[in-house]
Structures are given as structure tokens and as C-alpha cells.
Amino acid sequence: MASSYASESGQSRTNAPRLCYYGEKSPVKTSMTSGNMGRRFYGCARYGVDVTCGYFEWVDPPMCQRGRKVLPKMVAKMNRLEKELARSRRREKMFCKALFGT
């Protein structure tokens, strides 16, 4: 994430576009950290491209304790199943080529 600080009192309840401190439209991004998995936030428009201005504002309220505990496990399981599915598809393709020569 671009920053490790946030202000809960500055949470957005409207759909009005947010501008970072550079005056550019702030994109909505999704946190992938274990403590805020899936929580959306506004960040600096230049994050990852240029020097960031440090703008940061949460879109979503904090997740409940149970959600913080369960969601990372669910994401890990989903990732594991997606990898397993990709492996199965590759094996199926290989078997089809062996059987049918296509």
C-alpha cells in the first residue's frame, strides 16, 4: 500500500471523485494486506509511477474481527484451487493431444 496511515474520520460516504494532493483524480484501489484484505481505498494518482503525494483515504469501513480472521484463509484457498484448476486444464489438454493428436 502507498501509506501505512489513514484517517477514519475522513471516510467517504459519497460517490464524488477524490483528488490527490497533486489535483489528479484519485483511483480506488484494493488493499491486499492481511489486516485490510479486500478493503478499498483512494490513493495518490501517481502511486507506482512517480513520486507519490501520500494521499490516502479509506472507502470502506474497517472489517470486523471475524472477517479479518476468515478472509485471508478464503483467499489462500481460492488461490490454491485456481492453481489446481490450471494444472488440471493443462493435463487435460496434454491428454487430448496424446489421444487425438490435436
Coordinates of C-alpha atoms in Angstrom, one line a residue:
M1 CA 0.0 0.0 0.0
A2 CA 1.1 3.5 -0.6
S3 CA 0.9 4.5 3.0
S4 CA 0.6 3.0 6.4
Y5 CA -1.7 5.7 7.9
A6 CA -5.3 6.5 7.4
S7 CA -8.0 8.7 8.9
E8 CA -11.2 7.0 9.7
S9 CA -12.9 10.4 10.2
G10 CA -12.2 11.2 6.6
Q11 CA -14.2 8.3 5.2
S12 CA -16.1 8.9 2.1
R13 CA -19.9 8.4 2.0
T14 CA -20.4 10.0 -1.4
N15 CA -19.5 9.0 -4.9
A16 CA -17.8 12.3 -5.6
P17 CA -14.4 11.8 -7.3
R18 CA -11.5 12.3 -5.0
L19 CA -8.4 14.3 -5.9
C20 CA -5.0 13.5 -4.6
Y21 CA -2.7 16.4 -3.4
Y22 CA -1.4 16.8 -7.0
G23 CA -5.0 17.7 -8.0
E24 CA -5.4 14.5 -10.1
K25 CA -8.3 12.1 -9.9
S26 CA -7.5 9.5 -7.2
P27 CA -8.1 5.9 -8.2
V28 CA -9.9 3.4 -6.0
K29 CA -7.6 0.6 -5.2
T30 CA -8.0 -2.6 -3.1
S31 CA -5.8 -3.5 -0.2
M32 CA -4.3 -6.9 -0.2
T33 CA -2.6 -6.8 3.2
S34 CA -3.7 -9.3 5.8
G35 CA -5.1 -6.7 8.1
N36 CA -7.2 -5.0 5.5
M37 CA -7.7 -7.7 2.8
G38 CA -10.2 -6.5 0.2
R39 CA -10.8 -3.1 1.8
R40 CA -11.0 -0.3 -0.8
F41 CA -9.1 3.0 -0.6
Y42 CA -8.3 6.1 -2.5
G43 CA -4.6 6.7 -3.2
C44 CA -2.3 9.1 -5.0
A45 CA -2.9 9.0 -8.7
R46 CA 0.9 8.7 -9.2
Y47 CA 1.5 5.8 -6.9
G48 CA 3.8 3.3 -8.6
V49 CA 4.5 5.6 -11.5
D50 CA 6.1 8.7 -10.0
V51 CA 6.8 10.3 -6.6
T52 CA 3.6 10.0 -4.6
C53 CA 2.0 12.8 -2.7
G54 CA 0.9 10.5 0.1
Y55 CA -2.8 11.0 -0.3
F56 CA -4.8 8.1 1.3
E57 CA -8.5 7.7 2.3
W58 CA -10.4 4.6 3.1
V59 CA -13.6 4.0 1.0
D60 CA -14.8 1.0 3.1
P61 CA -15.2 0.8 6.8
P62 CA -12.9 -1.4 8.8
M63 CA -13.7 -5.1 8.6
C64 CA -15.0 -6.9 11.7
Q65 CA -12.6 -9.1 13.6
R66 CA -14.1 -12.4 12.3
G67 CA -13.8 -11.1 8.7
R68 CA -10.1 -10.3 9.2
K69 CA -9.5 -13.8 10.5
V70 CA -11.5 -15.7 7.9
L71 CA -10.9 -13.7 4.6
P72 CA -7.2 -14.4 4.3
K73 CA -7.8 -18.1 4.6
M74 CA -10.5 -18.0 2.0
V75 CA -8.3 -16.0 -0.4
A76 CA -5.5 -18.6 0.1
K77 CA -7.9 -21.4 -0.5
M78 CA -9.2 -19.7 -3.7
N79 CA -5.7 -19.2 -5.0
R80 CA -4.8 -22.8 -4.3
L81 CA -8.0 -24.0 -6.1
E82 CA -7.3 -21.8 -9.1
K83 CA -3.8 -23.2 -9.4
E84 CA -5.2 -26.7 -9.1
L85 CA -7.7 -25.9 -11.9
A86 CA -5.0 -24.6 -14.1
R87 CA -2.9 -27.7 -13.6
S88 CA -5.9 -29.9 -14.4
R89 CA -6.7 -28.0 -17.6
R90 CA -3.0 -28.3 -18.7
R91 CA -3.2 -32.1 -18.0
E92 CA -6.5 -32.4 -19.9
K93 CA -5.0 -30.6 -22.9
M94 CA -2.0 -32.9 -22.8
F95 CA -4.2 -36.0 -22.7
C96 CA -6.3 -34.7 -25.6
K97 CA -3.2 -34.2 -27.7
A98 CA -2.0 -37.7 -26.9
L99 CA -5.4 -39.3 -27.6
F100 CA -6.5 -37.3 -30.6
G101 CA -3.2 -35.7 -31.9
T102 CA -4.7 -32.2 -31.9

